[in-house]
Structures are given as structure tokens and as C-alpha cells.
Amino acid sequence: MPSLLGPFVRCRLGAPLLVLWLVLAGFTCTGSEHTATATLPAAFSDLLPHFLVEPEDEYIVKNKPVTLTCRSTPATQIYFKCNGEWVHQDDHLIERTVDPATALPVMQVTIEITRQQVEKIFGLDEYWCQCVAWSTTGTQKSQKAYIRIAYLRKNFEEEPQGKEVALDQEVLLRCHPPEGVPQAEVEWQRNEDVIDPASDPNFFITADHNLIIKKARLADTGNYTCVAKNIVARRKSTSATVLIYVDGGWSEWSKWSACGADCSMWRSRECTQPSPGTGGKDCQGLDLQSLNCTSEQCPQTVSGAEDVALYVGMVAVALCLTLLLIVVVLVYRRKKEGLDADVADSSILTTGFQPMGIKPSKPENSHLLTIQPDLTTTTTSYQGTLRSRHDTTGKFSMTNGPLLDPLPNGSHTLHNGKLNPDPADFVSRLSTQSYFKTLPRDVANTSYGTFNFLGGRLTIPNTGISLLIPPEAIPRGKIYEIYLTVQRKEDLRLPLAGCQTLLSPVVSCGPPGVVLSRPVILSMDHCSDACLDNWAIRLKKQNYEGAWEDVLLMGEELVSEPYYCQLEAETCRLFSEQLGTFALVGESLHMGAAKRLRLVLFSDAYCSTLEYNIRVYCMDDTQDVFKEVMQMERQLGGRLIDEPHVLLFKDSYHNLRLSIHDMPQAHWRSKLLAGYQEIPFYHIWNGSQRYLHCTFTLERLSLSTCELTCQLCVWQVEGEGQSFSLDFNIAKDTRAVDSEFLLMDNNATALAGPSAFQIPYLIRQKICSSLDAPCPNGADWRMLAQRLKLERHMSFFASKASPTSVILDLWEAQHFHSGNINQLATVMADIGKQEAMIFLVSDGEC
């Protein structure tokens, strides 16, 4: 508690006015330099202090401190208390005056509150301050003033949607502004002009910020934008286009015409009242109506021989044309049947396999099975379509091929195929179809292949994204051309609200709507801390209209649904019976939730000036984002200057700070004016970019200086941090951006058939038949799941017709690059099945 002795007031002799004031105020002066204590005159000694000005609620905008003021009379001293602790007396600015009306002494005290003071307890409790005033009679406390950090999030919780509305109908446009402190005010704009309901009563803005157009007019057609603003920022929603259309109406019928030579009369009307406009419907019904005249009204005419000849000739020509058309159709259908049979047979050889070398009994026919097929000549036969394969007697059939039934002489060799057609041609063809016109034409991040019931795999190199198509996932007799692509943020807008954050890339696989017999497995990286106690992680899927829907909540999956997820430390495996566009969105349940950020340092590969730049990227810890940054830096001519670090960034509303230290002052200096740089929390958590960067501009004092040593620190306020110790030569170190830190994936982007799997097809069939049937001692698929640490998904596996096959699918998805089939054989041996010996069969049996 502060001392009850007030601060000293210095006074000098010869200052009569000041001395007079001090005497009136109850101060005494002694000596040549006197000290004064804040004692009240006797007339005021029995008065309690009361406040003339009390501290009020304030908002901190960016990093600007706020000032709190307290004024009281009569008071000997005033001090502030913030969150239960006394503010140091050195932080108080005190002014003393006298109220001329009452002659009472007045004391005013002000303090400053900084953002850092508020952030220390932000999230735990609200920051508040109040002042306490003393007099000789007692004390008084002021009201509490709450200090809050002002912000306005970037994303609207609900944005207006475009509409087409008929004339004179009511229009409702919804808007839920971003979360903010203080709460955002909302205004509406049409074509960038502010809408004022006071001047145009046809508009009405509701209490929850929705816009209502009471009666749609043609002039109301335009682009409508919801604008949210507070003391921090101003945000605009995406514009919603409202189209007011007019359906056409019929005019009145005209009068009946005179009876014509054909003994009929007619009348008409036009679609002009009103005419259809801005996409409105045309008029319905007839615009011309005829009626037979009565016999008395018909004009009398006599047909001549010329008219009879004309009619006979017309009939003859019509008969000839009909016969000719029938002949052409019959010829065309016969040719088409033969062509379809050839296409159906040749399509078998273009499903991702090279032909099988077979030793035929008749040497003269050997060339039929050794010709290498042209994989590019038949792609237009599929082009995103789904069709059955026609089996023709005497033709080569995949279902009766040597993969499943060996040839009588037992001799055959199977060659697996890699699909390497032109990806640019595929993307170009795919984008011409109506549903795929919005797909990005990013060839470097798209892969595709043609697959049948034997399955396969699609991979986007260096992204951690792959699609496993298990055997029998595609129905027998079907051939699908399937694609896999990763979307960039600028290509696709994913709405986030509240504490939501994007945890994975946005991945598309398709075409949507294809029929699958069993689920495929989509693998993609995520950047959460993988602790479901901290998160509510949802799988979102984009529907045909482009809207995003929640299709799964992690940890609460239903085996009856078409989607199921396994969340690993850095990867998500999605079992899906439907293809489409997917993403993982996390909503933190408390402030302990954290997402992984990868911190990567780059600099210029060549520097000829005194200035030298170091770029620090803070990105989601997923391979696809790292690949994107590496590609961008390669174009900029950058180089990697240290190994990437990983930082856990928590949902604590605290910003990320970056600073540089310990540079040799004799040779280098930083051009940064402040002590650190800062990336706002919301840019990282809710931002539209999955990577951000700060640049440190350094200056060397001489061009001959090439050695640079320093410490670069990155940390979250009140959270975790990482430090880079840099020591390198800027002229000699030329480490390429695609160095050992970027694992280059040189595998084929598309593999079809057995080459896509670690486990040979026949062995897989034997394992499934051995373990699918329940065993009393548990030596079945359940023990296989336990040994592979997949027991959490028992109910999901049990819901499938072949639980073992689904377990093996997941094993294949996890171990494609690093899988050791002998390890799986060891697991089989531990289960106690003699079938473990099937891993030792010869190549001729596979």
C-alpha cells in the first residue's frame, strides 16, 4: 500500500502567490527551500473524497498505449490499482489545482497502459484498472475501467450470396460480420455506393445486419457488398450479384383475320407486355392461333390439273428420301458395331499395363502380344467417361488373363506399367468439361491415370499427397480416368469462422460421381499437434454448387458413413467411397491447441551491394507448402541458409515475433528500426495465406565483408520459440534451394496394377481368405490390426465385407516408399498362421 504522505511540492520565498495558494491548501513552507505535504485545511478535514473524473473503458489499437485519468476532490493522494496490483508511483503523472468555485484542492492522476501489459494476462482474465483516492477522513474507489486489445478478424462468419429474383419480389441478403473487439458496425454497398435506408425506404437493414430489398426493382440489379468496420480495420465481404429479371407477358389477341384461301382465319399476340428482360422467362403458350371458317365464309376455288401433279410429285420425293435415310442408318450401325468391338478390346491394353510376354503355341501369332501399345492414342476414348468393357469371344480378356489363371504351360511374365502421358493435355481436356472448368491448370501439381479393377496409385511428388485405389475398388468391366490435384489458396476460398484454422492442403480427386465398390485412401499432410483433446477437427467437402459441407468430425466417425479418417502424427488417411474436393479444418477447444509452423530461412544467392536480405518464412508444416515456397525461391534466385525448424503456434491470441541479434557491430548493422518484427496472430491462424514471411535487411560496412554471424530468433509471445545460429560466408555458400532438405520424389506420378502395391495380388487374396473368417482364438484380422497398431479402428474394419483387405489397403498407403514385405510376413508368423509361408513363393506363382 502506498504511503499516506503525499509527494513534496517545492516552493521558494519571494513567490507570494504560490505561498498564498499553499497556505490556503494547507501546505507549510520552512527555510529557503521548503517542502510541502498534502494536508487538508481544517475546514475540509471531515470530507470524503469524491471523483470528478473516473477512468473509462479503453481499447488498444495496434501498439498505441492508452491513457487513464482520475480526478478527485478533496484528496491528499490518488493511486491506480490494475488487476489487484498497485501501479508504481513513478508511473503516475500528478497535477494539483484548486477549484475556484469551492476553494477545494483538486488532484488529477494519469497513467499509461501498453499492449504488452494487457497481453501478459490476455485470455486468462480481462485487464482492468481503478483509482483509489485518500483524504484524512477515509478512501474512495472509482469504477473499474476495462482495457481490451482491439481487433477485427479477416473472414466474415457469413457472407451474402448472389440471387436471381423476379421483379417486385422481396430480396434478403444475409451478412454476419467478422468477430471483433469492439463489435463491428455494418454498412451495405451497391456497386461501391453506400446504401442509406433513410433516403431510400425500399431498403431495410435488420438488427442482425441483414439487408432486405422490400420490392425488387430493375434498378436494384447490381453487386452488393457487406462492409464491417471498427476502430481497428475495415473489412469487405465478397460481392453478391443480385439480378432482377422480368418474365414476359402476353399482349391482347388481335382481331380475327379475314378467311383465307385455305378456308381458315387467324389472330396473333406478342410477348411485349412486358417483354422478357435480364434472363426472364419467355411467354408461355401460342402467339398465333388459327380457326377454320364456316362454309359460307370460305372463298370458292377450283383445283386444276397442275395442282394434282404438284402434290403427286411431292409425295414421290418424300418416299425416296425416306428409303435413302433408312439405308444410310443401317450401314452406319453395322460399321459402328465393328468399330466398338475394336475399341473395347484395345482399351484393355491402355489401362496402365504394358502387354504380357507369352510363349504362344503358334509362333506366327506372337507379334499380337508383343507390340507396345501407344498410351496416348486411346485417351480420347475415355476422356472422363465411364463405360463397361465389352468381352468378345476369341478376344484377349483381362479377367481371364494370366494374372489370375496361369497359362496351361505355366510360363508367363507380368510387366507392370507406368503412366506418363502429357499432363498438360489431360488438364486441357478435363477443363473443357462443364464441372471441371474451375479446376486450376497447374500441371506441376496434378497427376492422373487410367485404371480398372486392378487398382493403382496417384502421387503428387514432394507434397505428401497420394491417392491409393485398391484392387476391386473400381467395378469389373469399368475403366476410369482419375485425376489428383492440390488447390492453391488463390484458386479456392475456404470460409473459416471463430477459432477455425486450415490444417491441410485443399485436395481434389475425381471425377466426382464415379461408382466405387470399396473406399479409396487419400493421404495428405496436416499441421495440427495431433491431439484430439485439443481440437475439433472436421473434414470438409465441396459440393457441386461450390459450397463447403462438414462430412466428418474426427473421433466421432460413423462406420455407416462414406468417409472415415485415421489421424497420424503428420498425415491424415481418408477412406472415402466418393471422390471430390476435401480439406481438414480445425477448431481449437482451448488455448492449448497448437498447429505446427515450419520456419525456413532464405537469402539472395548473389549479393553485389552493401545491403543483404534474409527472408524468414513462417508456413504450415506440410510438404505441399514447403514445395511451393521452394519453387518460388528458386525463381527469385534464393538459397537456403539453414535447416528448417518447427515451432508449435498456440491458439493464445499472441502474435509471432522475429528478431536478429549478436551481429559483429564493426562489420554489420541492421536497418530494422524497432527491436523486432511482428506477425499478427490472426494472419497466421485465420489468414488466407498458408505461408508468411518477414525480411531482415542488413547492411555491411564494406563490400569486402563476407562473413556473417548472428542469432535469429522466432517466438510466440508468452509461448514457444526457436533460434537460428547463423555463421556462413555470403559469397561462398551456394547451397541450392532443392538441397537435401527437400526430399526429391522421383517416383512415377501414376502407377497402375501390381506395380502400385507392395503385396502381390495373389498373396493379397490368400491373406484375405485366411484372416477374414473369425477364429475362436482371435488369430484372424483382429490380431492383424492389433499387431499393426490399428485397433482403434476395429469397428470400421468389421463393417466391411473383407476387413483384412481394408487393413492391407491402409498398410499399403502407409508403407509405399518404406514398406518391407518381410515385416508383414513376420507379423503373419506371430499370428500363428501357416499362411505366413506364402511370402516365400516364387515369382512364377505371383
PDB file of N, CA and C in Angstrom, residues 733-806:
ATOM      1  N   ASP A 733      28.983 -19.635 -49.830  1.00  0.00           N
ATOM      2  CA  ASP A 733      27.935 -20.621 -49.605  1.00  0.00           C
ATOM      3  C   ASP A 733      26.884 -20.503 -50.698  1.00  0.00           C
ATOM      4  N   THR A 734      26.741 -21.532 -51.510  1.00  0.00           N
ATOM      5  CA  THR A 734      25.789 -21.507 -52.626  1.00  0.00           C
ATOM      6  C   THR A 734      24.889 -22.719 -52.566  1.00  0.00           C
ATOM      7  N   ARG A 735      24.410 -23.056 -51.384  1.00  0.00           N
ATOM      8  CA  ARG A 735      23.533 -24.210 -51.229  1.00  0.00           C
ATOM      9  C   ARG A 735      22.255 -23.985 -52.032  1.00  0.00           C
ATOM     10  N   ALA A 736      21.917 -24.927 -52.906  1.00  0.00           N
ATOM     11  CA  ALA A 736      20.740 -24.784 -53.767  1.00  0.00           C
ATOM     12  C   ALA A 736      19.471 -24.940 -52.956  1.00  0.00           C
ATOM     13  N   VAL A 737      18.374 -24.363 -53.474  1.00  0.00           N
ATOM     14  CA  VAL A 737      17.118 -24.460 -52.744  1.00  0.00           C
ATOM     15  C   VAL A 737      16.574 -25.875 -52.745  1.00  0.00           C
ATOM     16  N   ASP A 738      16.952 -26.685 -53.741  1.00  0.00           N
ATOM     17  CA  ASP A 738      16.469 -28.064 -53.761  1.00  0.00           C
ATOM     18  C   ASP A 738      17.547 -28.999 -53.219  1.00  0.00           C
ATOM     19  N   SER A 739      18.092 -28.609 -52.058  1.00  0.00           N
ATOM     20  CA  SER A 739      19.162 -29.386 -51.444  1.00  0.00           C
ATOM     21  C   SER A 739      18.592 -30.567 -50.696  1.00  0.00           C
ATOM     22  N   GLU A 740      19.416 -31.099 -49.769  1.00  0.00           N
ATOM     23  CA  GLU A 740      18.987 -32.309 -49.075  1.00  0.00           C
ATOM     24  C   GLU A 740      17.778 -32.083 -48.183  1.00  0.00           C
ATOM     25  N   PHE A 741      17.462 -30.820 -47.880  1.00  0.00           N
ATOM     26  CA  PHE A 741      16.299 -30.556 -47.030  1.00  0.00           C
ATOM     27  C   PHE A 741      14.993 -30.753 -47.780  1.00  0.00           C
ATOM     28  N   LEU A 742      15.022 -30.780 -49.106  1.00  0.00           N
ATOM     29  CA  LEU A 742      13.833 -31.065 -49.898  1.00  0.00           C
ATOM     30  C   LEU A 742      14.017 -32.431 -50.516  1.00  0.00           C
ATOM     31  N   LEU A 743      13.347 -33.426 -49.955  1.00  0.00           N
ATOM     32  CA  LEU A 743      13.470 -34.790 -50.435  1.00  0.00           C
ATOM     33  C   LEU A 743      12.833 -34.904 -51.799  1.00  0.00           C
ATOM     34  N   MET A 744      13.624 -35.130 -52.816  1.00  0.00           N
ATOM     35  CA  MET A 744      13.104 -35.211 -54.168  1.00  0.00           C
ATOM     36  C   MET A 744      12.452 -36.568 -54.398  1.00  0.00           C
ATOM     37  N   ASP A 745      11.213 -36.544 -54.824  1.00  0.00           N
ATOM     38  CA  ASP A 745      10.439 -37.751 -55.087  1.00  0.00           C
ATOM     39  C   ASP A 745      10.456 -38.002 -56.583  1.00  0.00           C
ATOM     40  N   ASN A 746      11.239 -38.991 -56.999  1.00  0.00           N
ATOM     41  CA  ASN A 746      11.381 -39.273 -58.423  1.00  0.00           C
ATOM     42  C   ASN A 746      10.502 -40.420 -58.879  1.00  0.00           C
ATOM     43  N   ASN A 747       9.595 -40.889 -58.033  1.00  0.00           N
ATOM     44  CA  ASN A 747       8.716 -41.975 -58.429  1.00  0.00           C
ATOM     45  C   ASN A 747       7.700 -41.496 -59.449  1.00  0.00           C
ATOM     46  N   ALA A 748       7.179 -42.444 -60.208  1.00  0.00           N
ATOM     47  CA  ALA A 748       6.175 -42.107 -61.204  1.00  0.00           C
ATOM     48  C   ALA A 748       4.942 -41.547 -60.512  1.00  0.00           C
ATOM     49  N   THR A 749       4.300 -40.555 -61.140  1.00  0.00           N
ATOM     50  CA  THR A 749       3.122 -39.944 -60.537  1.00  0.00           C
ATOM     51  C   THR A 749       1.909 -40.845 -60.632  1.00  0.00           C
ATOM     52  N   ALA A 750       1.898 -41.795 -61.583  1.00  0.00           N
ATOM     53  CA  ALA A 750       0.760 -42.699 -61.739  1.00  0.00           C
ATOM     54  C   ALA A 750       1.269 -44.116 -61.957  1.00  0.00           C
ATOM     55  N   LEU A 751       0.780 -45.043 -61.146  1.00  0.00           N
ATOM     56  CA  LEU A 751       1.119 -46.449 -61.279  1.00  0.00           C
ATOM     57  C   LEU A 751      -0.177 -47.244 -61.310  1.00  0.00           C
ATOM     58  N   ALA A 752      -0.282 -48.155 -62.262  1.00  0.00           N
ATOM     59  CA  ALA A 752      -1.499 -48.945 -62.392  1.00  0.00           C
ATOM     60  C   ALA A 752      -1.177 -50.420 -62.211  1.00  0.00           C
ATOM     61  N   GLY A 753      -2.091 -51.153 -61.581  1.00  0.00           N
ATOM     62  CA  GLY A 753      -1.925 -52.586 -61.435  1.00  0.00           C
ATOM     63  C   GLY A 753      -0.936 -52.955 -60.347  1.00  0.00           C
ATOM     64  N   PRO A 754      -0.333 -54.149 -60.426  1.00  0.00           N
ATOM     65  CA  PRO A 754       0.532 -54.666 -59.360  1.00  0.00           C
ATOM     66  C   PRO A 754       1.704 -53.771 -59.015  1.00  0.00           C
ATOM     67  N   SER A 755       2.210 -52.962 -59.962  1.00  0.00           N
ATOM     68  CA  SER A 755       3.360 -52.110 -59.668  1.00  0.00           C
ATOM     69  C   SER A 755       3.040 -51.066 -58.610  1.00  0.00           C
ATOM     70  N   ALA A 756       1.786 -50.800 -58.352  1.00  0.00           N
ATOM     71  CA  ALA A 756       1.397 -49.788 -57.382  1.00  0.00           C
ATOM     72  C   ALA A 756       1.368 -50.320 -55.953  1.00  0.00           C
ATOM     73  N   PHE A 757       1.580 -51.625 -55.770  1.00  0.00           N
ATOM     74  CA  PHE A 757       1.393 -52.232 -54.453  1.00  0.00           C
ATOM     75  C   PHE A 757       2.629 -53.018 -54.038  1.00  0.00           C
ATOM     76  N   GLN A 758       2.875 -53.052 -52.722  1.00  0.00           N
ATOM     77  CA  GLN A 758       3.955 -53.850 -52.168  1.00  0.00           C
ATOM     78  C   GLN A 758       3.587 -55.336 -52.159  1.00  0.00           C
ATOM     79  N   ILE A 759       2.333 -55.634 -51.875  1.00  0.00           N
ATOM     80  CA  ILE A 759       1.900 -57.024 -51.743  1.00  0.00           C
ATOM     81  C   ILE A 759       1.397 -57.523 -53.092  1.00  0.00           C
ATOM     82  N   PRO A 760       1.963 -58.598 -53.641  1.00  0.00           N
ATOM     83  CA  PRO A 760       1.463 -59.146 -54.908  1.00  0.00           C
ATOM     84  C   PRO A 760      -0.006 -59.532 -54.806  1.00  0.00           C
ATOM     85  N   TYR A 761      -0.679 -59.488 -55.936  1.00  0.00           N
ATOM     86  CA  TYR A 761      -2.124 -59.664 -55.961  1.00  0.00           C
ATOM     87  C   TYR A 761      -2.555 -61.014 -55.410  1.00  0.00           C
ATOM     88  N   LEU A 762      -1.888 -62.095 -55.861  1.00  0.00           N
ATOM     89  CA  LEU A 762      -2.287 -63.423 -55.399  1.00  0.00           C
ATOM     90  C   LEU A 762      -2.047 -63.602 -53.904  1.00  0.00           C
ATOM     91  N   ILE A 763      -0.921 -63.061 -53.424  1.00  0.00           N
ATOM     92  CA  ILE A 763      -0.635 -63.170 -51.994  1.00  0.00           C
ATOM     93  C   ILE A 763      -1.676 -62.409 -51.188  1.00  0.00           C
ATOM     94  N   ARG A 764      -2.056 -61.275 -51.678  1.00  0.00           N
ATOM     95  CA  ARG A 764      -3.081 -60.492 -51.002  1.00  0.00           C
ATOM     96  C   ARG A 764      -4.384 -61.287 -50.890  1.00  0.00           C
ATOM     97  N   GLN A 765      -4.781 -61.964 -51.985  1.00  0.00           N
ATOM     98  CA  GLN A 765      -6.002 -62.755 -51.978  1.00  0.00           C
ATOM     99  C   GLN A 765      -5.923 -63.892 -50.948  1.00  0.00           C
ATOM    100  N   LYS A 766      -4.753 -64.504 -50.847  1.00  0.00           N
ATOM    101  CA  LYS A 766      -4.584 -65.597 -49.897  1.00  0.00           C
ATOM    102  C   LYS A 766      -4.648 -65.104 -48.447  1.00  0.00           C
ATOM    103  N   ILE A 767      -4.030 -63.933 -48.187  1.00  0.00           N
ATOM    104  CA  ILE A 767      -4.071 -63.388 -46.823  1.00  0.00           C
ATOM    105  C   ILE A 767      -5.511 -63.088 -46.422  1.00  0.00           C
ATOM    106  N   CYS A 768      -6.265 -62.481 -47.332  1.00  0.00           N
ATOM    107  CA  CYS A 768      -7.651 -62.119 -47.024  1.00  0.00           C
ATOM    108  C   CYS A 768      -8.497 -63.367 -46.739  1.00  0.00           C
ATOM    109  N   SER A 769      -8.355 -64.394 -47.583  1.00  0.00           N
ATOM    110  CA  SER A 769      -9.150 -65.602 -47.368  1.00  0.00           C
ATOM    111  C   SER A 769      -8.748 -66.307 -46.080  1.00  0.00           C
ATOM    112  N   SER A 770      -7.491 -66.126 -45.652  1.00  0.00           N
ATOM    113  CA  SER A 770      -7.019 -66.778 -44.432  1.00  0.00           C
ATOM    114  C   SER A 770      -7.485 -66.066 -43.167  1.00  0.00           C
ATOM    115  N   LEU A 771      -7.563 -64.717 -43.205  1.00  0.00           N
ATOM    116  CA  LEU A 771      -7.820 -63.963 -41.981  1.00  0.00           C
ATOM    117  C   LEU A 771      -9.234 -63.403 -41.873  1.00  0.00           C
ATOM    118  N   ASP A 772      -9.989 -63.353 -42.946  1.00  0.00           N
ATOM    119  CA  ASP A 772     -11.329 -62.759 -42.873  1.00  0.00           C
ATOM    120  C   ASP A 772     -12.268 -63.576 -41.988  1.00  0.00           C
ATOM    121  N   ALA A 773     -12.154 -64.909 -42.072  1.00  0.00           N
ATOM    122  CA  ALA A 773     -13.053 -65.760 -41.286  1.00  0.00           C
ATOM    123  C   ALA A 773     -12.699 -65.660 -39.799  1.00  0.00           C
ATOM    124  N   PRO A 774     -13.683 -65.432 -38.910  1.00  0.00           N
ATOM    125  CA  PRO A 774     -13.394 -65.330 -37.468  1.00  0.00           C
ATOM    126  C   PRO A 774     -12.769 -66.616 -36.935  1.00  0.00           C
ATOM    127  N   CYS A 775     -11.808 -66.461 -36.031  1.00  0.00           N
ATOM    128  CA  CYS A 775     -11.108 -67.597 -35.430  1.00  0.00           C
ATOM    129  C   CYS A 775     -11.350 -67.557 -33.919  1.00  0.00           C
ATOM    130  N   PRO A 776     -11.705 -68.694 -33.298  1.00  0.00           N
ATOM    131  CA  PRO A 776     -12.022 -68.695 -31.854  1.00  0.00           C
ATOM    132  C   PRO A 776     -10.909 -68.129 -30.990  1.00  0.00           C
ATOM    133  N   ASN A 777      -9.635 -68.402 -31.334  1.00  0.00           N
ATOM    134  CA  ASN A 777      -8.532 -67.900 -30.515  1.00  0.00           C
ATOM    135  C   ASN A 777      -8.083 -66.496 -30.921  1.00  0.00           C
ATOM    136  N   GLY A 778      -8.841 -65.847 -31.816  1.00  0.00           N
ATOM    137  CA  GLY A 778      -8.543 -64.481 -32.212  1.00  0.00           C
ATOM    138  C   GLY A 778      -7.473 -64.343 -33.257  1.00  0.00           C
ATOM    139  N   ALA A 779      -6.971 -65.457 -33.809  1.00  0.00           N
ATOM    140  CA  ALA A 779      -5.899 -65.401 -34.813  1.00  0.00           C
ATOM    141  C   ALA A 779      -6.512 -65.108 -36.176  1.00  0.00           C
ATOM    142  N   ASP A 780      -7.068 -63.924 -36.303  1.00  0.00           N
ATOM    143  CA  ASP A 780      -7.697 -63.525 -37.565  1.00  0.00           C
ATOM    144  C   ASP A 780      -7.370 -62.059 -37.809  1.00  0.00           C
ATOM    145  N   TRP A 781      -8.201 -61.375 -38.583  1.00  0.00           N
ATOM    146  CA  TRP A 781      -7.917 -59.995 -38.947  1.00  0.00           C
ATOM    147  C   TRP A 781      -7.819 -59.078 -37.730  1.00  0.00           C
ATOM    148  N   ARG A 782      -8.488 -59.431 -36.624  1.00  0.00           N
ATOM    149  CA  ARG A 782      -8.420 -58.591 -35.434  1.00  0.00           C
ATOM    150  C   ARG A 782      -7.015 -58.553 -34.851  1.00  0.00           C
ATOM    151  N   MET A 783      -6.346 -59.728 -34.842  1.00  0.00           N
ATOM    152  CA  MET A 783      -4.970 -59.750 -34.344  1.00  0.00           C
ATOM    153  C   MET A 783      -4.036 -59.022 -35.298  1.00  0.00           C
ATOM    154  N   LEU A 784      -4.314 -59.109 -36.608  1.00  0.00           N
ATOM    155  CA  LEU A 784      -3.504 -58.363 -37.579  1.00  0.00           C
ATOM    156  C   LEU A 784      -3.603 -56.863 -37.306  1.00  0.00           C
ATOM    157  N   ALA A 785      -4.815 -56.366 -37.032  1.00  0.00           N
ATOM    158  CA  ALA A 785      -4.994 -54.946 -36.733  1.00  0.00           C
ATOM    159  C   ALA A 785      -4.263 -54.555 -35.457  1.00  0.00           C
ATOM    160  N   GLN A 786      -4.294 -55.425 -34.432  1.00  0.00           N
ATOM    161  CA  GLN A 786      -3.600 -55.126 -33.185  1.00  0.00           C
ATOM    162  C   GLN A 786      -2.095 -55.060 -33.385  1.00  0.00           C
ATOM    163  N   ARG A 787      -1.538 -56.037 -34.136  1.00  0.00           N
ATOM    164  CA  ARG A 787      -0.086 -56.055 -34.345  1.00  0.00           C
ATOM    165  C   ARG A 787       0.376 -54.859 -35.178  1.00  0.00           C
ATOM    166  N   LEU A 788      -0.510 -54.325 -36.027  1.00  0.00           N
ATOM    167  CA  LEU A 788      -0.166 -53.153 -36.834  1.00  0.00           C
ATOM    168  C   LEU A 788      -0.576 -51.849 -36.148  1.00  0.00           C
ATOM    169  N   LYS A 789      -1.003 -51.952 -34.843  1.00  0.00           N
ATOM    170  CA  LYS A 789      -1.381 -50.791 -34.036  1.00  0.00           C
ATOM    171  C   LYS A 789      -2.551 -50.028 -34.665  1.00  0.00           C
ATOM    172  N   LEU A 790      -3.531 -50.775 -35.128  1.00  0.00           N
ATOM    173  CA  LEU A 790      -4.717 -50.175 -35.748  1.00  0.00           C
ATOM    174  C   LEU A 790      -5.987 -50.573 -35.005  1.00  0.00           C
ATOM    175  N   GLU A 791      -5.848 -50.964 -33.733  1.00  0.00           N
ATOM    176  CA  GLU A 791      -7.008 -51.478 -33.016  1.00  0.00           C
ATOM    177  C   GLU A 791      -8.083 -50.413 -32.776  1.00  0.00           C
ATOM    178  N   ARG A 792      -7.730 -49.130 -32.868  1.00  0.00           N
ATOM    179  CA  ARG A 792      -8.738 -48.084 -32.663  1.00  0.00           C
ATOM    180  C   ARG A 792      -9.823 -48.128 -33.728  1.00  0.00           C
ATOM    181  N   HIS A 793      -9.524 -48.747 -34.875  1.00  0.00           N
ATOM    182  CA  HIS A 793     -10.457 -48.744 -35.994  1.00  0.00           C
ATOM    183  C   HIS A 793     -11.161 -50.086 -36.164  1.00  0.00           C
ATOM    184  N   MET A 794     -11.234 -50.888 -35.101  1.00  0.00           N
ATOM    185  CA  MET A 794     -11.810 -52.227 -35.206  1.00  0.00           C
ATOM    186  C   MET A 794     -13.239 -52.193 -35.756  1.00  0.00           C
ATOM    187  N   SER A 795     -14.061 -51.280 -35.234  1.00  0.00           N
ATOM    188  CA  SER A 795     -15.455 -51.243 -35.676  1.00  0.00           C
ATOM    189  C   SER A 795     -15.562 -50.882 -37.150  1.00  0.00           C
ATOM    190  N   PHE A 796     -14.661 -50.015 -37.619  1.00  0.00           N
ATOM    191  CA  PHE A 796     -14.673 -49.656 -39.046  1.00  0.00           C
ATOM    192  C   PHE A 796     -14.301 -50.859 -39.906  1.00  0.00           C
ATOM    193  N   PHE A 797     -13.230 -51.573 -39.507  1.00  0.00           N
ATOM    194  CA  PHE A 797     -12.829 -52.751 -40.282  1.00  0.00           C
ATOM    195  C   PHE A 797     -13.940 -53.800 -40.285  1.00  0.00           C
ATOM    196  N   ALA A 798     -14.576 -53.997 -39.129  1.00  0.00           N
ATOM    197  CA  ALA A 798     -15.602 -55.036 -39.014  1.00  0.00           C
ATOM    198  C   ALA A 798     -16.814 -54.744 -39.882  1.00  0.00           C
ATOM    199  N   SER A 799     -17.035 -53.478 -40.240  1.00  0.00           N
ATOM    200  CA  SER A 799     -18.205 -53.122 -41.045  1.00  0.00           C
ATOM    201  C   SER A 799     -18.011 -53.448 -42.526  1.00  0.00           C
ATOM    202  N   LYS A 800     -16.789 -53.837 -42.927  1.00  0.00           N
ATOM    203  CA  LYS A 800     -16.511 -54.094 -44.330  1.00  0.00           C
ATOM    204  C   LYS A 800     -16.641 -55.578 -44.640  1.00  0.00           C
ATOM    205  N   ALA A 801     -16.943 -55.865 -45.905  1.00  0.00           N
ATOM    206  CA  ALA A 801     -17.116 -57.259 -46.327  1.00  0.00           C
ATOM    207  C   ALA A 801     -15.838 -58.054 -46.125  1.00  0.00           C
ATOM    208  N   SER A 802     -14.694 -57.433 -46.367  1.00  0.00           N
ATOM    209  CA  SER A 802     -13.401 -58.086 -46.138  1.00  0.00           C
ATOM    210  C   SER A 802     -12.556 -57.179 -45.261  1.00  0.00           C
ATOM    211  N   PRO A 803     -12.597 -57.352 -43.917  1.00  0.00           N
ATOM    212  CA  PRO A 803     -11.812 -56.483 -43.031  1.00  0.00           C
ATOM    213  C   PRO A 803     -10.324 -56.536 -43.334  1.00  0.00           C
ATOM    214  N   THR A 804      -9.826 -57.726 -43.685  1.00  0.00           N
ATOM    215  CA  THR A 804      -8.395 -57.868 -43.947  1.00  0.00           C
ATOM    216  C   THR A 804      -7.965 -57.009 -45.117  1.00  0.00           C
ATOM    217  N   SER A 805      -8.766 -56.968 -46.173  1.00  0.00           N
ATOM    218  CA  SER A 805      -8.377 -56.185 -47.344  1.00  0.00           C
ATOM    219  C   SER A 805      -8.278 -54.700 -47.013  1.00  0.00           C
ATOM    220  N   VAL A 806      -9.159 -54.174 -46.142  1.00  0.00           N
ATOM    221  CA  VAL A 806      -9.101 -52.764 -45.767  1.00  0.00           C
ATOM    222  C   VAL A 806      -7.850 -52.496 -44.932  1.00  0.00           C
TER     223      VAL A 806
END
